[in-house]
Coordinates of C-alpha atoms in Angstrom, one line a residue:
M1102 CA 89.7 87.1 77.7
S1103 CA 93.7 86.5 76.6
K1104 CA 96.0 84.9 78.5
V1105 CA 99.7 85.9 78.2
F1106 CA 102.4 84.7 80.5
A1107 CA 106.2 85.5 82.1
T1108 CA 108.6 83.2 81.3
L1109 CA 111.0 83.8 84.3
L1110 CA 114.4 81.8 83.1
L1111 CA 115.6 78.7 85.8
A1112 CA 117.5 75.8 85.3
V1113 CA 119.4 72.6 82.9
S1114 CA 117.9 68.5 83.2
A1115 CA 119.2 66.0 81.4
L1116 CA 117.7 63.4 79.0
A1117 CA 116.3 60.8 80.4
N1118 CA 116.8 57.4 79.1
P1119 CA 114.5 56.6 76.5
I1120 CA 111.2 53.7 76.8
Y1121 CA 110.6 50.7 73.9
T1122 CA 109.3 52.1 70.3
S1123 CA 108.2 50.7 67.5
S1124 CA 110.8 50.6 65.2
R1125 CA 109.2 51.4 62.1
W1126 CA 110.3 54.8 62.0
K1127 CA 113.9 54.5 62.0
R1128 CA 115.5 55.5 59.0
A1129 CA 112.7 57.2 56.9
T1130 CA 114.1 58.4 53.7
L1131 CA 113.6 62.3 53.7
D1132 CA 114.5 64.9 50.8
H1133 CA 116.3 67.9 52.4
A1134 CA 112.6 69.9 53.0
D1135 CA 111.6 66.5 54.8
F1136 CA 114.8 66.5 57.1
E1137 CA 114.7 70.1 57.9
I1138 CA 111.4 70.2 59.4
I1139 CA 112.0 66.5 61.2
N1140 CA 115.1 67.6 62.8
L1141 CA 113.2 71.0 63.9
A1142 CA 110.8 68.9 65.7
R1143 CA 113.1 66.6 67.1
N1144 CA 114.1 69.7 68.6
L1145 CA 111.1 70.7 70.4
E1146 CA 110.4 66.6 71.8
S1147 CA 113.7 67.1 73.2
L1148 CA 113.2 70.6 74.8
E1149 CA 109.4 70.0 76.2
L1150 CA 111.0 66.3 77.4
N1151 CA 113.5 67.7 79.5
L1152 CA 111.0 70.3 80.5
W1153 CA 109.6 68.3 82.2
N1154 CA 112.8 66.1 83.7
Q1155 CA 113.7 69.3 85.6
G1156 CA 110.1 69.8 86.7
L1157 CA 110.2 66.6 88.3
N1158 CA 113.4 66.2 89.4
N1159 CA 113.0 69.9 91.6
Y1160 CA 109.1 69.5 92.4
T1161 CA 108.0 67.0 94.8
D1162 CA 104.3 65.8 95.1
A1163 CA 103.8 68.3 98.0
D1164 CA 105.1 71.1 96.4
F1165 CA 101.9 70.4 93.3
A1166 CA 99.6 70.3 96.5
A1167 CA 101.0 73.3 98.2
A1168 CA 100.1 74.6 93.9
N1169 CA 96.5 73.1 94.6
L1170 CA 97.3 70.7 92.2
T1171 CA 97.5 67.7 93.9
C1172 CA 97.8 64.7 91.9
F1173 CA 99.4 66.8 88.9
R1174 CA 102.8 65.7 89.2
N1175 CA 100.9 62.0 87.5
Y1176 CA 100.4 63.9 84.6
I1177 CA 103.9 65.5 84.4
T1178 CA 105.3 61.7 84.5
L1179 CA 102.9 60.5 82.1
F1180 CA 103.8 63.8 79.4
R1181 CA 107.5 63.0 80.4
D1182 CA 106.8 59.1 79.1
Q1183 CA 105.2 60.3 75.8
E1184 CA 107.8 63.0 75.2
I1185 CA 111.1 60.1 75.6
A1186 CA 108.5 58.4 72.9
H1187 CA 108.2 61.4 70.6
F1188 CA 112.0 62.2 70.7
T1189 CA 112.9 58.6 70.2
A1190 CA 110.8 58.1 67.0
L1191 CA 111.8 61.2 65.5
N1192 CA 115.4 60.5 66.4
D1193 CA 115.6 57.5 65.1
A1194 CA 114.3 58.9 61.5
L1195 CA 116.7 61.2 61.6
G1196 CA 119.1 58.1 62.0
G1197 CA 120.8 58.9 65.8
N1198 CA 123.6 61.5 66.3
F1199 CA 121.8 63.7 68.4
T1200 CA 123.7 65.3 71.3
N1201 CA 121.0 66.6 74.6
C1202 CA 121.6 70.6 74.2
T1203 CA 121.1 72.8 77.6
Y1204 CA 118.1 74.1 78.3
T1205 CA 117.5 77.3 80.1
F1206 CA 114.2 77.6 81.8
P1207 CA 112.8 80.8 83.3
V1208 CA 110.8 79.0 86.7
D1209 CA 110.9 78.8 90.1
N1210 CA 108.0 77.5 91.8
V1211 CA 105.4 75.0 90.0
T1212 CA 102.7 77.7 89.0
Q1213 CA 105.2 78.8 86.5
F1214 CA 106.1 75.5 85.2
I1215 CA 103.1 74.6 84.4
T1216 CA 102.8 78.1 82.8
L1217 CA 105.7 77.9 80.6
G1218 CA 104.9 74.1 80.0
Q1219 CA 102.1 75.3 78.1
V1220 CA 103.4 77.7 76.3
I1221 CA 106.2 75.8 75.4
T1222 CA 103.8 72.7 74.2
S1223 CA 101.9 75.4 72.5
V1224 CA 104.7 76.2 70.2
G1225 CA 105.4 72.4 69.7
E1226 CA 102.1 71.7 68.7
G1227 CA 101.9 74.3 66.8
A1228 CA 104.8 73.7 64.8
F1229 CA 103.8 70.4 64.0
I1230 CA 100.4 71.6 63.3
G1231 CA 101.9 73.8 60.5
A1232 CA 104.6 71.6 58.6
S1233 CA 102.2 68.6 58.3
G1234 CA 101.4 69.6 55.6
N1235 CA 104.2 69.3 53.9
I1236 CA 106.4 66.6 55.0
S1237 CA 106.4 64.3 51.4
D1238 CA 107.1 61.5 53.4
S1239 CA 103.6 59.5 54.1
A1240 CA 105.6 57.3 57.2
S1241 CA 107.1 60.4 59.1
R1242 CA 103.8 62.8 57.8
Q1243 CA 101.8 59.9 59.9
L1244 CA 104.1 60.2 62.9
A1245 CA 103.6 63.9 62.9
A1246 CA 99.6 63.9 63.0
E1247 CA 100.4 60.9 65.6
I1248 CA 101.8 63.6 67.8
I1249 CA 100.2 66.4 67.6
G1250 CA 97.1 64.0 69.2
N1251 CA 99.1 63.1 72.3
E1252 CA 100.3 67.6 71.8
A1253 CA 96.7 68.3 71.3
R1254 CA 95.7 66.3 74.7
Q1255 CA 98.5 67.0 76.7
N1256 CA 98.1 70.9 76.3
S1257 CA 94.0 70.7 76.9
K1258 CA 94.8 69.5 80.0
L1259 CA 97.7 72.6 81.0
R1260 CA 95.1 75.2 79.9
E1261 CA 92.6 73.4 82.1
E1262 CA 95.0 73.7 85.0
I1263 CA 95.5 77.0 84.2
G1264 CA 92.1 78.6 83.8
L1265 CA 92.9 78.6 80.1
D1266 CA 90.0 76.6 78.6
Y1267 CA 86.2 77.4 78.9
F1268 CA 84.5 74.4 79.3
G1269 CA 82.5 73.2 75.8
A1270 CA 84.3 76.0 74.3
P1271 CA 85.6 75.2 70.9
N1272 CA 89.6 76.0 71.5
F1273 CA 92.2 75.4 67.8
D1274 CA 95.4 75.4 68.1
T1275 CA 97.6 78.1 66.6
P1276 CA 99.8 77.0 63.6
L1277 CA 103.5 78.4 63.2
T1278 CA 105.5 78.6 60.3
A1279 CA 109.0 76.8 61.1
P1280 CA 110.8 79.7 61.7
Q1281 CA 108.1 81.2 64.2
A1282 CA 108.0 78.1 65.8
Y1283 CA 112.4 77.9 65.7
S1284 CA 112.2 81.8 67.2
L1285 CA 110.2 81.5 69.8
A1286 CA 111.8 78.5 71.5
Y1287 CA 115.5 79.3 71.0
P1288 CA 115.6 81.6 74.0
F1289 CA 115.4 78.7 75.8
L1290 CA 118.7 75.8 73.3
N1291 CA 122.2 76.1 73.7
C1292 CA 122.8 73.2 71.5
P1293 CA 126.5 72.1 70.4
S1294 CA 127.6 72.1 67.8
T1295 CA 127.9 68.2 66.7
N1296 CA 124.3 68.9 66.1
A1297 CA 122.6 69.4 62.6
P1298 CA 122.1 72.4 62.9
I1299 CA 118.7 74.3 62.3
Q1300 CA 118.6 75.4 59.3
F1301 CA 116.0 78.2 60.1
N1302 CA 116.1 81.7 60.1
L1303 CA 115.6 82.8 63.5
I1304 CA 113.4 86.1 64.2
P1305 CA 114.1 89.1 66.2
P1306 CA 111.7 89.0 69.1
L1307 CA 109.3 91.6 70.3
T1308 CA 109.0 91.6 73.1
A1309 CA 104.8 92.2 74.4
N1310 CA 104.7 93.5 78.1
F1311 CA 101.2 94.3 79.9
V1312 CA 103.2 95.4 82.9
N1313 CA 99.9 94.7 85.2
G1314 CA 100.3 90.5 85.1
T1315 CA 100.3 86.8 84.5
T1316 CA 96.1 86.4 84.5
P1317 CA 93.9 87.3 81.5
H1318 CA 93.6 90.0 80.0
Q1319 CA 91.0 91.8 78.3
A1320 CA 90.2 93.1 75.1
G1321 CA 91.2 96.6 74.8
E1322 CA 94.0 96.7 77.1
V1323 CA 97.3 98.6 75.8
I1324 CA 100.2 96.5 75.3
D1325 CA 103.7 98.0 75.2
L1326 CA 106.1 96.3 72.7
S1327 CA 109.8 96.8 72.3
W1328 CA 112.3 95.7 69.7
D1329 CA 116.0 95.8 68.9
A1330 CA 116.2 98.9 66.8
A1331 CA 119.9 98.5 65.8
T1332 CA 118.7 95.0 64.4
V1333 CA 115.0 95.4 63.3
S1334 CA 113.8 98.3 61.6
L1335 CA 109.9 99.0 60.7
G1336 CA 108.0 101.6 58.4
S1337 CA 105.8 104.0 59.3
D1338 CA 102.8 101.6 58.3
V1339 CA 102.9 98.6 60.6
H1340 CA 99.6 95.9 61.7
I1341 CA 100.4 93.7 64.8
E1342 CA 98.7 90.6 63.6
F1343 CA 97.9 88.8 66.6
L1344 CA 97.8 85.0 66.3
A1345 CA 95.4 83.1 68.5
D1346 CA 93.0 79.9 67.8
Q1347 CA 91.8 80.3 64.4
H1348 CA 92.1 83.9 64.1
S1349 CA 94.5 86.5 62.8
I1350 CA 93.9 90.0 63.6
A1351 CA 95.6 92.1 62.1
V1352 CA 96.0 95.8 64.7
P1353 CA 97.6 99.1 64.2
L1354 CA 100.9 99.4 65.5
T1355 CA 101.4 103.3 67.5
Q1356 CA 105.6 103.5 67.0
T1357 CA 106.2 105.7 70.5
A1358 CA 110.6 106.0 69.7
A1359 CA 113.0 104.0 68.0
G1360 CA 112.9 100.1 69.5
T1361 CA 109.6 100.9 71.3
G1362 CA 105.3 101.3 70.2
T1363 CA 101.9 100.3 71.1
V1364 CA 99.2 98.4 70.1
V1365 CA 95.8 97.4 71.7
L1366 CA 94.6 94.0 72.9
P1367 CA 91.5 92.5 70.0
P1368 CA 89.1 90.1 71.0
L1369 CA 88.4 87.1 70.2
I1370 CA 91.5 86.3 71.5
N1371 CA 91.8 83.5 74.0
G1372 CA 94.9 81.6 75.3
T1373 CA 98.4 81.8 74.2
A1374 CA 98.5 84.5 71.2
F1375 CA 101.7 84.5 68.9
L1376 CA 102.2 88.4 67.3
V1377 CA 103.5 88.9 64.0
A1378 CA 104.6 92.8 62.9
T1379 CA 103.1 92.9 59.5
N1380 CA 103.5 95.1 56.3
Y1381 CA 99.9 96.1 56.3
A1382 CA 100.9 97.2 52.5
G1383 CA 102.7 93.7 51.4
G1384 CA 100.5 91.9 53.3
G1385 CA 102.4 89.5 54.7
P1386 CA 104.4 89.1 57.9
I1387 CA 108.3 90.5 58.5
P1388 CA 110.1 87.8 57.9
N1389 CA 112.6 89.2 60.8
L1390 CA 110.3 90.3 64.1
Q1391 CA 108.0 88.1 66.1
N1392 CA 106.9 86.5 69.2
F1393 CA 104.3 86.0 71.7
A1394 CA 102.8 88.3 73.9
I1395 CA 104.2 87.8 77.5
G1396 CA 103.3 89.4 81.1
Y1397 CA 102.5 88.9 84.6
A1398 CA 99.8 89.7 85.7
V1399 CA 95.3 90.4 86.2
V1400 CA 92.5 91.4 85.0
A1401 CA 89.6 89.6 86.2
D1402 CA 86.5 90.4 84.4
L1403 CA 83.7 89.9 87.0
T1404 CA 80.3 89.8 85.2
H1405 CA 80.2 85.9 86.0
A1406 CA 81.6 86.2 90.2
N1407 CA 77.1 85.7 90.7
S1408 CA 76.7 83.8 87.8
P1409 CA 73.5 80.5 88.0
D1410 CA 76.3 78.8 86.4
L1411 CA 78.9 77.0 88.2
T1412 CA 81.2 76.8 84.9
L1413 CA 81.3 80.0 85.2
R1414 CA 82.3 81.4 88.2
K1415 CA 84.8 78.1 88.3
V1416 CA 86.7 80.1 85.2
L1417 CA 87.0 83.4 87.1
A1418 CA 88.2 81.6 89.8
A1419 CA 90.8 80.2 88.2
E1420 CA 91.8 83.3 86.8
I1421 CA 91.9 84.7 90.3
Q1422 CA 93.7 81.6 91.5
A1423 CA 97.0 81.9 88.6
A1424 CA 97.5 86.0 90.5
C1425 CA 96.9 85.0 94.0
L1426 CA 99.6 82.0 93.7
T1427 CA 102.4 84.0 91.6
A1428 CA 102.1 87.8 91.6
G1429 CA 99.4 88.5 94.4
F1430 CA 98.0 91.3 92.4
F1431 CA 95.0 92.0 90.0
Y1432 CA 92.8 94.2 88.4
V1433 CA 89.1 93.6 88.8
K1434 CA 86.4 94.9 86.2
N1435 CA 82.7 94.9 85.9
H1436 CA 82.7 95.5 90.1
R1437 CA 78.9 96.3 90.5
V1438 CA 80.6 98.9 92.1
P1439 CA 78.3 102.3 90.7
R1440 CA 80.9 104.5 88.7
H1441 CA 79.0 107.5 90.8
V1442 CA 79.7 106.3 94.2
V1443 CA 83.4 106.2 93.6
D1444 CA 83.2 109.4 91.5
E1445 CA 81.4 111.2 95.1
A1446 CA 84.1 109.3 97.3
F1447 CA 87.0 111.1 95.6
S1448 CA 85.6 114.3 95.7
A1449 CA 85.0 114.1 99.7
A1450 CA 88.9 113.4 99.5
K1451 CA 89.6 116.0 97.3
S1452 CA 86.9 118.5 99.4
F1453 CA 88.5 117.4 103.2
F1454 CA 91.7 117.4 102.1
A1455 CA 91.8 120.7 100.4
Q1456 CA 90.7 122.3 104.2
S1457 CA 92.8 124.6 106.1
F1458 CA 94.9 122.2 108.8
S1459 CA 93.5 123.5 112.1
V1460 CA 90.3 122.0 111.0
K1461 CA 91.9 118.5 109.0
T1462 CA 92.9 118.8 113.1
T1463 CA 89.8 119.0 115.0
V1464 CA 89.6 114.7 113.9
D1465 CA 93.3 114.1 114.8
I1466 CA 93.9 110.5 114.6
S1467 CA 95.3 111.4 118.5
K1468 CA 92.4 111.4 119.3
S1469 CA 90.9 108.2 118.6
D1470 CA 91.7 104.9 120.3
N1471 CA 91.0 103.0 117.3
F1472 CA 93.0 104.8 114.8
R1473 CA 91.0 106.4 113.3
G1474 CA 90.7 109.9 112.1
Y1475 CA 92.8 112.4 109.7
M1476 CA 97.3 111.9 109.6
P1477 CA 99.3 114.7 108.3
L1478 CA 101.9 115.1 106.0
L1479 CA 105.3 113.5 107.0
S1480 CA 103.5 111.5 110.9
E1481 CA 103.7 108.1 109.1
N1482 CA 106.7 106.5 108.3
N1483 CA 107.5 102.6 107.2
D1484 CA 110.8 102.6 107.8
P1485 CA 112.5 104.4 110.6
K1486 CA 115.9 104.6 108.2
N1487 CA 113.2 108.0 106.2
K1488 CA 112.0 111.1 107.8
G1489 CA 108.4 110.7 106.9
E1490 CA 106.3 109.9 104.1
L1491 CA 104.9 112.7 101.7
H1492 CA 101.0 111.5 102.2
E1493 CA 98.2 112.8 104.4
A1494 CA 94.6 109.9 105.3
F1495 CA 91.2 110.1 106.9
N1496 CA 90.5 106.3 108.5
L1497 CA 87.2 105.4 108.3
G1498 CA 85.8 101.5 109.4
L1499 CA 82.9 100.1 110.4
D1500 CA 79.9 102.7 111.5
P1501 CA 76.9 102.0 113.7
S1502 CA 74.5 102.8 110.4
I1503 CA 76.0 100.3 108.6
D1504 CA 76.6 97.1 111.3
P1505 CA 74.1 98.5 113.9
I1506 CA 74.0 94.9 115.4
F1507 CA 77.5 93.7 115.5
L1508 CA 78.4 97.2 117.5
T1509 CA 75.9 96.2 120.1
Q1510 CA 76.7 92.6 120.9
T1511 CA 79.1 90.8 123.2
H1512 CA 82.0 89.8 122.3
T1513 CA 84.7 87.2 122.5
Q1514 CA 87.8 88.7 124.2
D1515 CA 90.0 87.7 121.0
S1516 CA 87.0 90.0 119.0
Q1517 CA 87.2 92.1 121.8
V1518 CA 91.3 93.0 121.1
D1519 CA 90.7 93.5 117.1
S1520 CA 87.3 95.6 118.1
A1521 CA 89.2 98.2 119.4
L1522 CA 90.5 98.7 116.3
T1523 CA 88.0 98.6 113.3
H1524 CA 84.4 98.6 115.1
S1525 CA 84.4 101.4 117.1
S1526 CA 83.1 105.0 116.7
N1527 CA 84.8 106.9 113.4
L1528 CA 85.7 110.3 114.5
W1529 CA 84.1 112.7 112.1
P1530 CA 84.1 116.6 111.3
E1531 CA 82.0 118.5 112.7
Q1532 CA 79.1 120.9 110.6
R1533 CA 80.8 124.1 113.1
H1534 CA 83.6 123.7 111.6
W1535 CA 83.5 122.4 108.1
S1536 CA 80.2 123.0 106.6
G1537 CA 80.6 120.5 103.8
S1538 CA 81.5 117.9 106.7
E1539 CA 77.4 115.6 106.5
D1540 CA 78.1 115.8 102.0
F1541 CA 81.2 114.0 103.4
K1542 CA 80.3 111.4 106.1
R1543 CA 77.3 110.2 103.7
S1544 CA 79.4 109.9 100.4
N1545 CA 82.3 107.7 102.9
L1546 CA 79.6 105.4 103.8
A1547 CA 77.9 105.0 100.5
Y1548 CA 81.5 103.5 99.3
Y1549 CA 82.2 102.3 102.5
S1550 CA 78.9 99.6 101.6
A1551 CA 79.8 99.2 98.4
L1552 CA 83.1 98.0 98.8
L1553 CA 82.1 95.8 102.1
A1554 CA 79.6 94.3 99.8
L1555 CA 82.4 93.9 97.1
G1556 CA 84.8 92.5 99.5
Q1557 CA 82.2 89.7 100.8
S1558 CA 81.8 88.8 96.6
L1559 CA 85.3 87.9 96.1
F1560 CA 85.5 85.3 98.9
P1561 CA 83.3 82.6 96.8
L1562 CA 86.5 83.3 94.2
F1563 CA 89.1 82.4 96.7
A1564 CA 87.5 79.6 98.4
M1565 CA 86.8 77.7 94.7
A1566 CA 90.6 79.4 94.2
L1567 CA 91.8 77.5 96.7
N1568 CA 89.4 73.7 95.9
L1569 CA 87.3 75.2 99.1
D1570 CA 83.1 74.9 98.8
E1571 CA 82.0 78.6 97.7
R1572 CA 80.6 78.6 100.5
F1573 CA 83.6 78.5 102.9
F1574 CA 84.3 81.4 104.1
D1575 CA 79.9 82.7 104.8
D1576 CA 80.3 82.3 108.3
K1577 CA 83.6 83.5 108.6
T1578 CA 82.8 86.7 107.1
R1579 CA 79.2 87.6 108.7
H1580 CA 81.0 91.2 110.4
P1581 CA 84.2 91.5 108.2
A1582 CA 87.1 93.6 109.7
A1583 CA 87.3 96.7 107.5
I1584 CA 89.3 99.6 107.8
M1585 CA 89.0 102.7 104.7
R1586 CA 91.8 105.0 103.9
L1587 CA 91.5 108.4 102.0
L1588 CA 94.6 109.4 100.5
H1589 CA 96.3 112.0 99.2
Y1590 CA 100.0 112.5 97.9
P1591 CA 101.2 115.9 97.0
G1592 CA 103.2 116.8 93.9
V1593 CA 106.9 117.1 93.8
P1594 CA 109.1 117.6 90.8
E1595 CA 111.1 114.6 90.4
E1596 CA 114.2 117.4 90.6
E1597 CA 113.2 117.8 94.4
R1598 CA 112.2 113.8 95.0
N1599 CA 114.4 112.7 98.6
E1600 CA 115.1 109.0 98.6
L1601 CA 113.8 109.8 102.1
N1602 CA 110.2 110.7 101.5
P1603 CA 108.5 108.6 99.5
G1604 CA 105.4 108.6 98.9
I1605 CA 104.4 105.3 100.9
G1606 CA 107.2 103.0 102.0
A1607 CA 107.6 99.8 101.3
H1608 CA 105.5 97.2 102.8
T1609 CA 102.9 93.9 102.5
D1610 CA 98.6 94.6 103.7
F1611 CA 98.6 93.0 106.8
E1612 CA 94.1 91.8 106.4
C1613 CA 93.1 89.4 104.2
F1614 CA 93.0 91.6 101.0
T1615 CA 93.2 95.1 100.0
I1616 CA 90.8 96.8 97.4
L1617 CA 92.6 99.5 95.9
A1618 CA 90.7 102.3 93.8
Q1619 CA 94.0 103.9 92.0
G1620 CA 92.4 107.5 91.0
D1621 CA 93.7 108.1 87.7
V1622 CA 97.7 109.0 88.5
P1623 CA 100.0 106.7 88.6
A1624 CA 102.7 105.8 91.1
L1625 CA 101.9 102.5 93.2
Q1626 CA 104.9 99.9 92.5
V1627 CA 105.2 96.6 93.3
Q1628 CA 108.6 94.3 93.3
K1629 CA 108.4 91.2 91.7
K1630 CA 110.6 88.4 92.8
S1631 CA 113.5 89.4 91.9
G1632 CA 114.3 92.3 93.8
E1633 CA 112.9 94.8 90.3
W1634 CA 109.5 97.4 91.2
I1635 CA 107.5 97.5 88.3
D1636 CA 104.6 99.7 88.3
V1637 CA 101.0 99.3 88.0
P1638 CA 99.4 101.6 85.3
C1639 CA 95.9 103.0 86.4
I1640 CA 93.0 101.4 84.3
P1641 CA 89.4 103.1 84.7
D1642 CA 86.6 101.3 85.9
T1643 CA 88.6 99.1 87.9
F1644 CA 90.2 98.3 91.0
V1645 CA 93.9 96.7 92.2
I1646 CA 93.1 93.7 94.4
N1647 CA 96.0 92.6 96.4
I1648 CA 96.6 89.6 98.8
G1649 CA 97.5 90.6 102.2
D1650 CA 100.0 89.1 105.6
Q1651 CA 96.4 87.3 107.3
F1652 CA 95.2 85.5 104.0
S1653 CA 98.9 84.5 103.1
R1654 CA 99.3 83.3 106.7
W1655 CA 96.0 81.1 106.7
T1656 CA 97.0 79.3 103.7
N1657 CA 100.6 78.8 104.5
D1658 CA 102.1 80.7 102.0
I1659 CA 99.9 79.2 98.7
F1660 CA 98.4 83.0 98.6
V1661 CA 101.3 85.4 98.1
S1662 CA 101.3 89.0 99.8
T1663 CA 103.6 91.2 97.7
P1664 CA 105.7 94.3 98.7
H1665 CA 104.4 97.4 97.5
R1666 CA 105.1 100.8 97.7
V1667 CA 104.0 104.8 95.8
L1668 CA 106.5 106.4 94.6
P1669 CA 105.8 109.9 95.1
P1670 CA 103.7 111.1 91.8
P1671 CA 104.7 114.4 89.9
I1672 CA 101.4 116.4 90.5
T1673 CA 98.7 115.6 93.1
R1674 CA 97.4 112.4 93.7
Y1675 CA 94.0 110.5 95.4
S1676 CA 93.9 106.9 96.2
I1677 CA 91.2 105.4 98.7
P1678 CA 92.3 101.6 99.8
F1679 CA 90.0 100.0 101.2
F1680 CA 91.3 96.3 103.4
F1681 CA 89.2 93.9 104.1
G1682 CA 89.8 91.1 106.8
C1683 CA 87.4 88.4 108.0
D1684 CA 85.3 87.8 111.2
H1685 CA 87.1 88.8 114.5
D1686 CA 87.0 85.4 116.4
V1687 CA 87.7 83.4 113.0
P1688 CA 91.1 81.2 114.4
L1689 CA 93.4 80.9 111.3
V1690 CA 93.5 77.6 110.5
P1691 CA 95.0 76.7 107.6
P1692 CA 91.6 75.2 105.1
S1693 CA 92.3 71.0 104.8
T1694 CA 93.8 72.0 101.1
C1695 CA 96.3 73.7 101.9
G1696 CA 98.1 71.4 103.9
P1697 CA 99.2 71.1 108.1
P1698 CA 99.4 74.4 109.9
R1699 CA 103.3 76.4 109.4
Y1700 CA 102.3 79.2 112.2
E1701 CA 100.3 78.9 115.6
I1702 CA 96.7 79.4 115.1
I1703 CA 95.6 82.6 117.1
S1704 CA 92.2 84.6 116.0
A1705 CA 92.7 87.0 112.7
G1706 CA 91.4 89.8 115.8
R1707 CA 94.4 89.0 117.7
Y1708 CA 96.7 88.5 114.1
V1709 CA 96.5 92.2 113.1
A1710 CA 96.8 93.4 116.9
M1711 CA 99.8 91.3 116.2
R1712 CA 101.1 92.7 113.8
L1713 CA 99.8 96.5 114.8
S1714 CA 101.8 96.3 117.9
E1715 CA 105.0 95.4 116.0
V1716 CA 105.1 97.9 114.5
Y1717 CA 103.3 100.8 115.9
T1718 CA 106.0 102.1 118.1
S1719 CA 106.3 106.3 118.5
R1720 CA 109.3 107.2 116.9
S1721 CA 110.9 110.7 116.2
P1722 CA 109.0 114.0 116.1
S1723 CA 108.1 114.7 112.4
E1724 CA 108.5 117.9 110.3
S1725 CA 104.8 118.9 111.5
G1726 CA 105.0 118.0 114.7
T1727 CA 103.4 114.9 115.1
T1728 CA 104.2 111.5 116.3
M1729 CA 106.0 109.3 113.3
K1730 CA 104.7 106.0 113.2
P1731 CA 104.5 103.2 110.6
S1732 CA 101.7 103.2 107.8
L1733 CA 98.3 102.1 108.0
R1734 CA 99.7 102.0 104.4
A1735 CA 98.0 102.5 100.6

């Protein structure tokens, strides 16, 4: 698996006062080539030093603890002191005369800070590894070797904390040429003209974007690439060379338009990868194009979710942790939900929504006291300023055939609040109204049961992501609340789209998390912190998981519940979201690793009921003649 990170920009910091360093490296005798290499290294060490200083200035011990990195700030202090020593030694070797640059770092939380630190450390380490054999001065060459040792230990710790290391597996760092290292560092640098200039060529950037998030990706995924077509001209026979670990793998580039193309992520790429555009016929790198791949979500492979090997489960939990702390969205594959169960659920949805309006309204939601049944087109609305949402839905919850014991138990008052919403009878079409009703019920209950099992299997991973015992949620998810929706979006030509009639308006989900089967028509978008909306591609045989408000509240906002929406699709779209909550009676007390409560302690059932009561007020009648309500979400 490879991990590729978004680097989002932020701040500036000042060089700390140097600590004492041995004078043995002062003013080495350097030829021209040695001077240029050591000057680049000095700038890279200054870059790392200022990054660690910024993190120490901006984030407290409490901030690190909230990001599940308790005590890791001590490591950053150590890294900062090591970089002071590195910079001082290199600066002395060059005779001083260095003014601190302006440094722009793209981070706005601890997790992004640590992630960017791993990338920048990889660039610095790769530069030393690539250049050390070209330094003729023996003292400077020895200094480079000592710095590589320190950088490698830093990088190993950083990789471990963000889930890149496979414990016990070999991990080699990637050598870079001086122009490659300089080009990767250049976006962060703004140095005064009084400093000795860096004489290596700058390579225009190749931007790589998975679109679907910040945590590890899988071989076979398509990567979107872009470059400045005005300054970079690629021939017809170009490959993208992936540099990671000791691997160098060239993959054909498919150019889709001027300045854009796609490439398939190859196997054997683990950790931060660097990309180089390569002239395949010439066998060498094109010197004016290169950058490392970046992205902002996850495809987590659940193959090891139930592995007897704790190490493999921890690795998977670390991948999920990275997504939950940042984007709040990730994909899962190898989830053990049979393909035929998913296909039959979609087939059932298509058959139901193809029935006449009179058949569908025999199970209209107005006939239910627990939000079960059919909701017509335009009957829901997240934003009262809109004119209704372009989807119709069928809602179902736990059925007696799945959990008959719970439905006959006596519950506490708090559980009864949510029980009315999630643990009471479904509305099923009758055979006399629709001959396919029994198949419809059977397919939906099979899917519901499979997703219920999948949701419960995720909780141990969420527990480890919060640095808790794997079994922490076991007694809190014995009879979990879960609502399933079948959704149908009619196709809308682009010229007929109206902002007042979205597929589903911007919202967050109420429960712990949502498991979404997207189908094969993309329309879902997720909102970044900047306010920008990004597409969530449809990846075959995966589910999209997103954190909901209940889990965010339960973890003191450590897990992120991210706004999302559905655009009107150009062609008919079906999707099946499965909203997964914990047991009704469970008090939402933050676990010990999440700090003291920020919110009033209430039960999970009462929280969902409270959220529903906040939004489920009558609206003006829609064009269909029904009462519009805020959407139960997608």
